[in-house]
PDB file of C-alpha atoms in Angstrom:
ATOM      1  CA  UNK W   1      27.104  25.069 -32.988  1.00 57.00           C
ATOM      2  CA  UNK W   2      26.077  21.445 -33.459  1.00 79.00           C
ATOM      3  CA  UNK W   3      23.657  20.368 -30.725  1.00 87.00           C
ATOM      4  CA  UNK W   4      21.971  16.999 -30.601  1.00 88.00           C
ATOM      5  CA  UNK W   5      18.752  16.020 -28.858  1.00 92.00           C
ATOM      6  CA  UNK W   6      17.581  12.507 -28.089  1.00 92.00           C
ATOM      7  CA  UNK W   7      14.025  11.590 -27.098  1.00 95.00           C
ATOM      8  CA  UNK W   8      13.202   8.128 -25.791  1.00 95.00           C
ATOM      9  CA  UNK W   9       9.795   6.670 -26.614  1.00 90.00           C
ATOM     10  CA  UNK W  10       7.277   5.346 -24.158  1.00 87.00           C
ATOM     11  CA  UNK W  11       5.393   2.103 -23.995  1.00 86.00           C
ATOM     12  CA  UNK W  12       3.558   1.023 -27.112  1.00 80.00           C
ATOM     13  CA  UNK W  13       6.499   0.546 -29.450  1.00 77.00           C
ATOM     14  CA  UNK W  14       7.307  -2.989 -28.279  1.00 87.00           C
ATOM     15  CA  UNK W  15       7.177  -6.082 -30.458  1.00 90.00           C
ATOM     16  CA  UNK W  16       8.503  -9.608 -30.349  1.00 91.00           C
ATOM     17  CA  UNK W  17      12.118  -9.741 -31.511  1.00 94.00           C
ATOM     18  CA  UNK W  18      12.767  -6.011 -31.116  1.00 95.00           C
ATOM     19  CA  UNK W  19      16.481  -5.224 -31.108  1.00 96.00           C
ATOM     20  CA  UNK W  20      17.385  -8.753 -32.183  1.00 97.00           C
ATOM     21  CA  UNK W  21      20.071  -7.641 -34.615  1.00 97.00           C
ATOM     22  CA  UNK W  22      21.612  -5.271 -32.061  1.00 98.00           C
ATOM     23  CA  UNK W  23      21.651  -7.873 -29.285  1.00 97.00           C
ATOM     24  CA  UNK W  24      23.179 -10.443 -31.649  1.00 96.00           C
ATOM     25  CA  UNK W  25      25.906  -8.200 -33.102  1.00 97.00           C
ATOM     26  CA  UNK W  26      26.907  -5.790 -30.331  1.00 97.00           C
ATOM     27  CA  UNK W  27      28.967  -7.162 -27.450  1.00 97.00           C
ATOM     28  CA  UNK W  28      28.002  -4.158 -25.324  1.00 97.00           C
ATOM     29  CA  UNK W  29      24.295  -4.752 -25.994  1.00 98.00           C
ATOM     30  CA  UNK W  30      24.705  -8.445 -25.125  1.00 97.00           C
ATOM     31  CA  UNK W  31      26.376  -7.490 -21.828  1.00 98.00           C
ATOM     32  CA  UNK W  32      23.531  -5.108 -21.002  1.00 98.00           C
ATOM     33  CA  UNK W  33      20.939  -7.790 -21.790  1.00 98.00           C
ATOM     34  CA  UNK W  34      22.808 -10.278 -19.586  1.00 98.00           C
ATOM     35  CA  UNK W  35      22.944  -7.696 -16.782  1.00 98.00           C
ATOM     36  CA  UNK W  36      19.179  -7.201 -17.119  1.00 98.00           C
ATOM     37  CA  UNK W  37      18.660 -10.985 -16.963  1.00 97.00           C
ATOM     38  CA  UNK W  38      20.703 -11.161 -13.739  1.00 97.00           C
ATOM     39  CA  UNK W  39      18.954  -8.151 -12.192  1.00 97.00           C
ATOM     40  CA  UNK W  40      15.376  -9.362 -12.627  1.00 96.00           C
ATOM     41  CA  UNK W  41      13.645 -12.478 -11.316  1.00 94.00           C
ATOM     42  CA  UNK W  42      13.089 -13.636 -14.901  1.00 94.00           C
ATOM     43  CA  UNK W  43      15.058 -13.563 -18.150  1.00 95.00           C
ATOM     44  CA  UNK W  44      14.113 -10.449 -20.080  1.00 96.00           C
ATOM     45  CA  UNK W  45      16.126 -11.878 -23.000  1.00 96.00           C
ATOM     46  CA  UNK W  46      13.577 -14.707 -23.312  1.00 95.00           C
ATOM     47  CA  UNK W  47      10.745 -12.185 -23.408  1.00 94.00           C
ATOM     48  CA  UNK W  48      12.412  -9.907 -25.976  1.00 95.00           C
ATOM     49  CA  UNK W  49      14.012 -12.536 -28.197  1.00 94.00           C
ATOM     50  CA  UNK W  50      12.082 -15.696 -27.371  1.00 90.00           C
ATOM     51  CA  UNK W  51       8.753 -16.885 -28.648  1.00 83.00           C
ATOM     52  CA  UNK W  52       6.653 -15.661 -25.716  1.00 79.00           C
ATOM     53  CA  UNK W  53       4.577 -13.171 -27.704  1.00 79.00           C
ATOM     54  CA  UNK W  54       1.919 -12.916 -24.991  1.00 86.00           C
ATOM     55  CA  UNK W  55       4.481 -11.619 -22.459  1.00 90.00           C
ATOM     56  CA  UNK W  56       5.999  -8.776 -24.485  1.00 88.00           C
ATOM     57  CA  UNK W  57       2.642  -6.984 -24.469  1.00 84.00           C
ATOM     58  CA  UNK W  58       2.134  -7.321 -20.695  1.00 88.00           C
ATOM     59  CA  UNK W  59       3.119  -4.071 -18.981  1.00 87.00           C
ATOM     60  CA  UNK W  60       5.134  -5.728 -16.225  1.00 91.00           C
ATOM     61  CA  UNK W  61       7.466  -7.226 -18.870  1.00 94.00           C
ATOM     62  CA  UNK W  62       7.146  -4.552 -21.538  1.00 93.00           C
ATOM     63  CA  UNK W  63       8.613  -1.791 -19.414  1.00 94.00           C
ATOM     64  CA  UNK W  64      11.906  -3.517 -18.459  1.00 97.00           C
ATOM     65  CA  UNK W  65      12.229  -4.803 -22.032  1.00 96.00           C
ATOM     66  CA  UNK W  66      11.832  -1.342 -23.553  1.00 96.00           C
ATOM     67  CA  UNK W  67      14.215   0.222 -21.041  1.00 98.00           C
ATOM     68  CA  UNK W  68      16.858  -2.401 -21.815  1.00 98.00           C
ATOM     69  CA  UNK W  69      16.500  -1.899 -25.553  1.00 97.00           C
ATOM     70  CA  UNK W  70      16.509   1.906 -25.341  1.00 97.00           C
ATOM     71  CA  UNK W  71      19.707   1.952 -23.288  1.00 98.00           C
ATOM     72  CA  UNK W  72      21.342  -0.591 -25.608  1.00 98.00           C
ATOM     73  CA  UNK W  73      20.401   1.477 -28.671  1.00 97.00           C
ATOM     74  CA  UNK W  74      21.668   4.680 -27.109  1.00 97.00           C
ATOM     75  CA  UNK W  75      24.962   3.047 -26.072  1.00 97.00           C
ATOM     76  CA  UNK W  76      25.396   1.747 -29.614  1.00 96.00           C
ATOM     77  CA  UNK W  77      24.838   5.197 -31.139  1.00 93.00           C
ATOM     78  CA  UNK W  78      27.212   6.730 -28.630  1.00 93.00           C
ATOM     79  CA  UNK W  79      30.010   4.227 -29.305  1.00 93.00           C
ATOM     80  CA  UNK W  80      29.620   3.932 -33.082  1.00 92.00           C
ATOM     81  CA  UNK W  81      28.862   7.518 -34.039  1.00 91.00           C
ATOM     82  CA  UNK W  82      30.262   9.567 -31.143  1.00 86.00           C
ATOM     83  CA  UNK W  83      26.681  10.580 -30.417  1.00 84.00           C
ATOM     84  CA  UNK W  84      26.599  13.027 -27.488  1.00 85.00           C
ATOM     85  CA  UNK W  85      23.254  14.802 -27.148  1.00 92.00           C
ATOM     86  CA  UNK W  86      23.040  18.092 -25.315  1.00 92.00           C
ATOM     87  CA  UNK W  87      19.486  17.346 -24.229  1.00 94.00           C
ATOM     88  CA  UNK W  88      17.740  14.061 -23.454  1.00 95.00           C
ATOM     89  CA  UNK W  89      14.066  13.583 -22.774  1.00 96.00           C
ATOM     90  CA  UNK W  90      11.614  10.738 -22.610  1.00 94.00           C
ATOM     91  CA  UNK W  91       7.912  10.220 -23.007  1.00 90.00           C
ATOM     92  CA  UNK W  92       6.455   8.419 -19.984  1.00 89.00           C
ATOM     93  CA  UNK W  93       8.522   5.214 -19.632  1.00 93.00           C
ATOM     94  CA  UNK W  94      11.172   6.826 -21.849  1.00 95.00           C
ATOM     95  CA  UNK W  95      11.986   9.212 -19.015  1.00 96.00           C
ATOM     96  CA  UNK W  96      13.768   6.353 -17.240  1.00 97.00           C
ATOM     97  CA  UNK W  97      15.956   5.654 -20.266  1.00 98.00           C
ATOM     98  CA  UNK W  98      16.781   9.364 -20.488  1.00 97.00           C
ATOM     99  CA  UNK W  99      17.826   9.348 -16.830  1.00 97.00           C
ATOM    100  CA  UNK W 100      20.020   6.279 -17.308  1.00 98.00           C
ATOM    101  CA  UNK W 101      21.658   7.508 -20.505  1.00 97.00           C
ATOM    102  CA  UNK W 102      22.308  10.959 -19.052  1.00 96.00           C
ATOM    103  CA  UNK W 103      24.130   9.349 -16.122  1.00 96.00           C
ATOM    104  CA  UNK W 104      21.542  10.412 -13.543  1.00 96.00           C
ATOM    105  CA  UNK W 105      20.351   6.902 -12.689  1.00 98.00           C
ATOM    106  CA  UNK W 106      22.079   3.512 -12.708  1.00 98.00           C
ATOM    107  CA  UNK W 107      20.697   1.022 -15.221  1.00 98.00           C
ATOM    108  CA  UNK W 108      20.009  -1.733 -12.679  1.00 98.00           C
ATOM    109  CA  UNK W 109      18.230   0.716 -10.362  1.00 98.00           C
ATOM    110  CA  UNK W 110      16.092   1.973 -13.244  1.00 98.00           C
ATOM    111  CA  UNK W 111      15.389  -1.607 -14.308  1.00 97.00           C
ATOM    112  CA  UNK W 112      14.098  -2.485 -10.844  1.00 96.00           C
ATOM    113  CA  UNK W 113      12.028   0.706 -10.727  1.00 96.00           C
ATOM    114  CA  UNK W 114      10.350   0.100 -14.099  1.00 96.00           C
ATOM    115  CA  UNK W 115       9.813  -3.547 -13.211  1.00 95.00           C
ATOM    116  CA  UNK W 116       7.967  -2.492 -10.040  1.00 93.00           C
ATOM    117  CA  UNK W 117       6.158   0.252 -11.975  1.00 90.00           C
ATOM    118  CA  UNK W 118       5.000  -2.246 -14.597  1.00 88.00           C
ATOM    119  CA  UNK W 119       3.827  -4.718 -11.945  1.00 87.00           C
ATOM    120  CA  UNK W 120       1.868  -2.021 -10.125  1.00 83.00           C
ATOM    121  CA  UNK W 121       0.287  -0.858 -13.370  1.00 79.00           C
ATOM    122  CA  UNK W 122      -0.654  -4.453 -14.227  1.00 76.00           C
ATOM    123  CA  UNK W 123      -2.193  -5.053 -10.809  1.00 71.00           C
ATOM    124  CA  UNK W 124      -4.262  -1.891 -11.008  1.00 63.00           C
ATOM    125  CA  UNK W 125      -5.484  -2.604 -14.535  1.00 61.00           C
ATOM    126  CA  UNK W 126      -9.116  -3.581 -14.614  1.00 57.00           C
ATOM    127  CA  UNK W 127      -9.826  -2.337 -11.100  1.00 62.00           C
ATOM    128  CA  UNK W 128     -12.044   0.636 -10.291  1.00 77.00           C
ATOM    129  CA  UNK W 129      -9.955   3.021 -12.378  1.00 77.00           C
ATOM    130  CA  UNK W 130      -9.461   3.176 -16.110  1.00 79.00           C
ATOM    131  CA  UNK W 131      -7.775   5.208 -18.823  1.00 80.00           C
ATOM    132  CA  UNK W 132      -8.663   5.805 -22.450  1.00 84.00           C
ATOM    133  CA  UNK W 133      -6.906   7.459 -25.359  1.00 84.00           C
ATOM    134  CA  UNK W 134      -8.937  10.243 -26.950  1.00 88.00           C
ATOM    135  CA  UNK W 135      -7.921  11.183 -30.467  1.00 87.00           C
ATOM    136  CA  UNK W 136      -9.354  13.632 -32.948  1.00 90.00           C
ATOM    137  CA  UNK W 137     -10.795  16.066 -30.406  1.00 90.00           C
ATOM    138  CA  UNK W 138      -9.000  19.315 -29.675  1.00 89.00           C
ATOM    139  CA  UNK W 139      -7.893  19.678 -26.058  1.00 88.00           C
ATOM    140  CA  UNK W 140     -10.031  22.784 -25.453  1.00 90.00           C
ATOM    141  CA  UNK W 141     -13.175  20.915 -26.565  1.00 92.00           C
ATOM    142  CA  UNK W 142     -12.213  17.866 -24.524  1.00 93.00           C
ATOM    143  CA  UNK W 143     -11.786  20.082 -21.446  1.00 93.00           C
ATOM    144  CA  UNK W 144     -15.347  21.350 -21.912  1.00 94.00           C
ATOM    145  CA  UNK W 145     -16.696  17.814 -22.321  1.00 94.00           C
ATOM    146  CA  UNK W 146     -14.837  16.663 -19.208  1.00 93.00           C
ATOM    147  CA  UNK W 147     -16.170  19.676 -17.254  1.00 94.00           C
ATOM    148  CA  UNK W 148     -19.697  18.637 -18.271  1.00 94.00           C
ATOM    149  CA  UNK W 149     -19.024  15.115 -16.979  1.00 93.00           C
ATOM    150  CA  UNK W 150     -17.712  16.471 -13.669  1.00 93.00           C
ATOM    151  CA  UNK W 151     -20.789  18.694 -13.280  1.00 93.00           C
ATOM    152  CA  UNK W 152     -22.902  15.525 -13.616  1.00 93.00           C
ATOM    153  CA  UNK W 153     -20.949  13.926 -10.750  1.00 92.00           C
ATOM    154  CA  UNK W 154     -18.737  11.740 -12.947  1.00 92.00           C
ATOM    155  CA  UNK W 155     -15.098  11.107 -12.052  1.00 89.00           C
ATOM    156  CA  UNK W 156     -13.255  11.879 -15.282  1.00 91.00           C
ATOM    157  CA  UNK W 157     -10.152  13.975 -15.893  1.00 89.00           C
ATOM    158  CA  UNK W 158      -7.616  14.650 -18.621  1.00 89.00           C
ATOM    159  CA  UNK W 159      -4.561  12.833 -17.343  1.00 85.00           C
ATOM    160  CA  UNK W 160      -2.186  13.312 -20.257  1.00 82.00           C
ATOM    161  CA  UNK W 161      -1.958  15.757 -23.128  1.00 82.00           C
ATOM    162  CA  UNK W 162       0.185  13.960 -25.711  1.00 80.00           C
ATOM    163  CA  UNK W 163      -0.313  16.510 -28.453  1.00 79.00           C
ATOM    164  CA  UNK W 164      -2.840  18.258 -30.621  1.00 82.00           C
ATOM    165  CA  UNK W 165      -5.954  16.113 -30.687  1.00 83.00           C
ATOM    166  CA  UNK W 166      -4.233  13.282 -28.799  1.00 86.00           C
ATOM    167  CA  UNK W 167      -5.086  13.065 -25.094  1.00 86.00           C
ATOM    168  CA  UNK W 168      -5.686  10.510 -22.369  1.00 87.00           C
ATOM    169  CA  UNK W 169      -8.550  10.583 -19.899  1.00 88.00           C
ATOM    170  CA  UNK W 170      -8.746   8.695 -16.629  1.00 85.00           C
ATOM    171  CA  UNK W 171     -11.131   8.168 -13.765  1.00 85.00           C
ATOM    172  CA  UNK W 172     -13.616   5.634 -12.498  1.00 85.00           C
ATOM    173  CA  UNK W 173     -13.900   2.735 -14.909  1.00 84.00           C
ATOM    174  CA  UNK W 174     -17.670   3.026 -15.366  1.00 88.00           C
ATOM    175  CA  UNK W 175     -17.434   6.809 -15.919  1.00 89.00           C
ATOM    176  CA  UNK W 176     -14.625   6.447 -18.459  1.00 87.00           C
ATOM    177  CA  UNK W 177     -16.495   3.743 -20.342  1.00 88.00           C
ATOM    178  CA  UNK W 178     -19.679   5.828 -20.360  1.00 89.00           C
ATOM    179  CA  UNK W 179     -17.832   8.954 -21.474  1.00 89.00           C
ATOM    180  CA  UNK W 180     -15.916   7.143 -24.188  1.00 85.00           C
TER     181      UNK W 180
END
């Protein structure tokens, strides 16, 4: 039995010019990029392929850009290599691409959702709350350290367990900064 799995990445893998070759050579990818341009109140193609380096790293633009690229890449694999995964999954933002590519969510709907998600995340950045990546500390030890912070009245929690020794904490900005 030959089963295939596809996992879509989350935010953090973006860079200026990502997918350029695909968008230039694949008619299907070009159509998807044009659809994204028409669905948003700005041209995502300018952000991905243009020279606006400062925009590609802003969450409100990063998320629609990564979704568009992920769906274009998946469609290319599917059409060129008869790629048909049995299971699809996504990490954080990648969950939206998995939903689109599995047929559970329309691309334009997902695009509008991640656009709103990115805007909300951008607006909340720098407010009272904060997040921080914690690497190199086992989760069990981090849980004990967080419990100590909570017992001191601090608002800190483990919000994401990415893997062994790779976690994210969140809480009040001043408590996160102090803890970090």
